[in-house]
Coordinates of C-alpha atoms in Angstrom, one line a residue:
X203 CA -58.1 -120.0 22.4
X204 CA -54.2 -119.2 21.0
X205 CA -53.1 -118.6 17.7
X206 CA -51.0 -121.7 17.8
X207 CA -53.8 -124.0 19.1
X208 CA -53.1 -127.6 17.7
X209 CA -49.6 -126.7 16.6
X210 CA -46.3 -128.4 17.6
X211 CA -43.2 -126.3 18.1
X212 CA -39.6 -127.3 18.9
X213 CA -37.4 -124.7 20.5
X214 CA -33.6 -125.7 21.0
X215 CA -31.7 -124.1 23.6
X216 CA -34.9 -123.5 25.7
X217 CA -33.7 -124.5 29.0
X218 CA -33.1 -120.8 29.9
X219 CA -32.6 -117.3 28.5
X220 CA -34.1 -116.3 25.2
X221 CA -35.1 -119.9 24.3
X222 CA -37.1 -120.2 27.5
X223 CA -39.1 -116.9 26.7
X224 CA -39.8 -118.3 23.3
X225 CA -41.1 -121.6 24.6
X226 CA -43.3 -120.1 27.2
X227 CA -44.8 -117.7 24.7
X228 CA -45.5 -120.5 22.3
X229 CA -47.2 -122.4 24.9
X230 CA -49.1 -119.5 26.2
X231 CA -50.3 -119.2 22.5
X232 CA -51.6 -123.0 22.6
X233 CA -48.7 -124.8 21.1
X234 CA -47.5 -128.0 22.3
X235 CA -43.8 -127.2 23.0
X236 CA -40.8 -129.6 22.9
X237 CA -38.3 -127.8 25.2
X238 CA -35.1 -129.1 23.7
X239 CA -31.6 -128.6 25.4
X240 CA -28.4 -130.3 26.2
X241 CA -28.9 -129.0 29.5
X242 CA -31.5 -131.5 30.8
X243 CA -32.1 -129.9 34.2
X244 CA -32.9 -126.6 32.6
X245 CA -35.2 -128.3 30.1
X246 CA -37.1 -130.2 32.7
X247 CA -37.5 -126.8 34.8
X248 CA -38.9 -125.0 31.9
X249 CA -41.2 -127.7 30.9
X250 CA -42.6 -128.2 34.2
X251 CA -43.3 -124.5 34.5
X252 CA -45.4 -124.5 31.3
X253 CA -47.3 -127.5 32.6
X254 CA -47.9 -125.7 35.9
X255 CA -49.5 -122.8 33.8
X256 CA -51.8 -125.2 32.0
X257 CA -49.8 -125.5 28.8
X258 CA -48.5 -128.5 26.9
X259 CA -44.8 -129.3 26.9
X260 CA -42.0 -132.1 27.2
X261 CA -38.4 -131.8 27.8
X262 CA -36.0 -133.5 25.4
X263 CA -32.2 -133.6 25.6
X264 CA -30.4 -132.8 22.4
X265 CA -27.1 -132.1 21.1
X266 CA -27.9 -130.0 17.9
X267 CA -24.4 -130.6 16.5
X268 CA -25.0 -134.4 16.3
X269 CA -27.6 -135.2 13.4
X270 CA -28.4 -138.4 15.4
X271 CA -29.5 -136.5 18.3
X272 CA -31.4 -134.0 16.3
X273 CA -33.2 -136.8 14.5
X274 CA -34.1 -138.4 17.9
X275 CA -35.6 -134.9 19.1
X276 CA -37.6 -135.0 15.9
X277 CA -38.8 -138.5 16.4
X278 CA -39.7 -137.8 20.0
X279 CA -41.8 -134.8 18.9
X280 CA -43.6 -137.0 16.5
X281 CA -44.3 -139.7 18.8
X282 CA -45.6 -137.4 21.5
X283 CA -47.4 -134.9 19.5
X284 CA -48.1 -136.4 15.9
X285 CA -46.2 -133.9 13.9
X286 CA -44.0 -130.7 13.7
X287 CA -45.0 -127.5 12.5
X288 CA -42.4 -124.9 13.9
X289 CA -38.7 -125.2 14.6
X290 CA -36.8 -122.3 16.6
X291 CA -32.9 -123.0 16.1
X292 CA -31.9 -121.0 19.2
X293 CA -29.3 -123.4 20.7
X294 CA -25.7 -121.9 20.7
X295 CA -22.5 -122.0 22.8
X296 CA -22.5 -118.5 24.2
X297 CA -22.5 -118.7 28.1
X298 CA -18.9 -119.3 29.1
X299 CA -17.5 -118.7 25.4
X300 CA -13.8 -118.1 25.2
X301 CA -13.0 -114.6 24.2
X302 CA -10.3 -115.1 21.6
X303 CA -9.3 -114.2 18.0
X304 CA -10.0 -116.1 14.8
X305 CA -6.3 -116.5 14.2
X306 CA -5.6 -117.7 17.7
X307 CA -8.6 -119.6 19.0
X308 CA -7.8 -123.3 19.8
X309 CA -8.8 -125.2 16.5
X310 CA -10.6 -128.1 18.2
X311 CA -12.7 -125.4 20.2
X312 CA -13.4 -123.6 17.1
X313 CA -14.7 -126.7 15.3
X314 CA -17.0 -127.5 18.2
X315 CA -18.2 -124.0 18.5
X316 CA -19.3 -123.9 14.8
X317 CA -20.8 -127.4 14.8
X318 CA -23.1 -126.0 17.4
X319 CA -23.5 -122.4 16.5
X320 CA -23.9 -122.9 12.6
X321 CA -24.2 -126.5 11.8
X322 CA -26.5 -127.2 14.5
X323 CA -29.3 -125.2 12.8
X324 CA -28.8 -127.3 9.6
X325 CA -28.8 -130.5 11.4
X326 CA -32.1 -129.6 13.2
X327 CA -33.7 -128.5 10.0
X328 CA -32.7 -131.5 8.0
X329 CA -34.3 -133.6 11.1
X330 CA -37.6 -131.8 10.9
X331 CA -38.3 -130.6 7.2
X332 CA -40.0 -133.7 5.9
X333 CA -42.1 -133.9 9.0
X334 CA -43.2 -130.4 8.3
X335 CA -43.9 -131.1 4.8
X336 CA -46.2 -133.9 5.7
X337 CA -48.4 -131.4 7.7
X338 CA -48.7 -129.2 4.7
X339 CA -45.7 -126.9 5.6
X340 CA -44.3 -125.0 8.4
X341 CA -42.1 -122.3 9.7
X342 CA -38.4 -122.1 11.0
X343 CA -36.7 -119.3 12.8
X344 CA -32.8 -119.2 13.0
X345 CA -31.4 -117.1 15.9
X346 CA -28.8 -114.9 14.3
X347 CA -27.3 -111.8 16.1
X348 CA -26.3 -108.1 15.2
X349 CA -22.5 -109.8 15.7
X350 CA -23.1 -110.7 12.1
X351 CA -22.5 -107.0 11.0
X352 CA -19.9 -106.0 13.8
X353 CA -16.4 -107.4 14.8
X354 CA -17.2 -110.5 17.0
X355 CA -14.6 -113.0 16.1
X356 CA -15.7 -116.5 15.4
X357 CA -19.1 -115.7 17.2
X358 CA -19.8 -113.1 14.5
X359 CA -18.5 -115.5 11.7
X360 CA -21.0 -118.1 13.0
X361 CA -24.0 -115.6 12.7
X362 CA -22.9 -114.6 9.3
X363 CA -23.3 -118.2 8.5
X364 CA -26.6 -118.4 10.0
X365 CA -27.9 -115.6 7.8
X366 CA -26.4 -117.2 4.7
X367 CA -28.0 -120.5 5.8
X368 CA -31.4 -118.9 6.2
X369 CA -31.3 -117.3 2.7
X370 CA -30.1 -120.4 1.0
X371 CA -32.5 -122.7 2.8
X372 CA -35.3 -120.5 1.9
X373 CA -34.8 -121.6 -1.7
X374 CA -34.7 -125.3 -1.0
X375 CA -37.8 -125.4 1.3
X376 CA -40.1 -122.8 -0.2
X377 CA -41.7 -125.3 -2.6
X378 CA -42.6 -127.6 0.4
X379 CA -44.4 -124.3 1.8
X380 CA -41.9 -124.2 4.7
X381 CA -40.7 -120.6 5.5
X382 CA -37.4 -119.8 7.2
X383 CA -36.3 -116.5 8.6
X384 CA -33.8 -115.3 11.2
X385 CA -33.9 -112.9 14.2
X386 CA -30.9 -111.0 14.9
X387 CA -31.0 -109.5 18.6
X388 CA -28.9 -106.9 19.8
X389 CA -27.3 -107.4 23.3
X390 CA -29.9 -109.1 25.7
X391 CA -29.7 -109.1 29.2
X392 CA -29.5 -112.8 30.1
X393 CA -27.3 -114.6 32.5
X394 CA -25.1 -116.1 29.8
X395 CA -24.5 -112.3 28.6
X396 CA -23.8 -111.2 32.0
X397 CA -21.2 -114.0 32.6
X398 CA -19.6 -114.0 29.2
X399 CA -19.3 -110.4 28.1
X400 CA -17.2 -108.0 30.2
X401 CA -19.6 -105.5 31.8
X402 CA -17.5 -102.4 30.6
X403 CA -17.7 -103.7 27.1
X404 CA -21.6 -104.0 27.3
X405 CA -21.7 -100.4 28.9
X406 CA -19.9 -99.1 25.8
X407 CA -22.3 -101.0 23.4
X408 CA -25.3 -99.6 25.2
X409 CA -24.1 -96.1 24.9
X410 CA -24.4 -96.4 21.2
X411 CA -27.9 -98.0 21.0
X412 CA -30.5 -95.3 20.1
X413 CA -33.0 -96.8 22.7
X414 CA -30.3 -96.6 25.4
X415 CA -30.8 -99.9 27.0
X416 CA -30.0 -103.6 26.7
X417 CA -32.9 -105.8 25.5
X418 CA -34.7 -108.3 27.5
X419 CA -35.7 -111.8 26.2
X420 CA -39.3 -110.7 26.1
X421 CA -38.3 -107.9 23.5
X422 CA -37.7 -110.8 21.0
X423 CA -40.9 -112.8 21.7
X424 CA -43.2 -110.5 19.4
X425 CA -41.0 -111.0 16.3
X426 CA -40.7 -114.8 17.0
X427 CA -44.5 -115.1 17.2
X428 CA -45.1 -112.9 14.3
X429 CA -42.6 -114.9 12.1
X430 CA -44.1 -118.4 13.0
X431 CA -47.7 -117.1 12.6
X432 CA -49.9 -117.0 9.4
X433 CA -49.5 -113.2 9.5
X434 CA -46.1 -113.8 8.0
X435 CA -47.2 -116.3 5.4
X436 CA -45.3 -114.4 2.6
X437 CA -42.2 -113.8 4.4
X438 CA -39.3 -116.1 3.8
X439 CA -35.4 -115.8 3.7
X440 CA -35.0 -112.7 5.7
X441 CA -33.1 -111.6 8.7
X442 CA -34.8 -109.2 11.2
X443 CA -32.9 -107.0 13.5
X444 CA -34.5 -106.7 17.0
X445 CA -31.8 -104.4 18.5
X446 CA -33.0 -101.1 19.8
X447 CA -31.7 -99.5 16.8
X448 CA -28.1 -100.8 17.1
X449 CA -27.4 -101.5 13.5
X450 CA -28.3 -99.6 10.4
X451 CA -28.0 -101.8 7.2
X452 CA -29.2 -101.6 3.6

């Protein structure tokens, strides 16, 4: 028996990295998981792994920046599993991200980036909230980052937006018994991080982390499960740092 038996969870960007860790953990706790990603091969691999371990999962292709694609994802969850209880908005452009300044980044690239990293969370929320409400409520997690409190060009700006979106939506969704919170990871050791962030930059960041190491995807799983669970039934509109002590904020 798991704490999420008979629950249905969608995890976007779960074809690898942090999203994969979330999807696998939810499946271990009994949830039927929609492994949603624009990377179909990755989504298929993660869903197959969950099935091999005795869990329940399907792989669904989604472009979170496209409201029609987000709606199709939600409709597939409904047709396969009968409803939606949880949404984890984890999808983002990060691996291979251009390292550039806000004042010089190519405008079309910037708009595409923000359409995924910020607007995508709203598009997916809009696609699922009515279905959650029909089940009596639900819970949503947005993936933020400690970049929201540091200089991190347009990546940081997108995460500031995610935090604001989380707070604003908590007011709109609370009356439907839908909770929404955000997790703000510090630097996490994923393939995307290793291939995007210069390692000398990573080393400098780690020097200033009180717990003196990078995080692992598994370090975020406990917060994800807690925020989706009934233990967090009176928590909404909050941003939780999981960062080894990197950020102190009031």
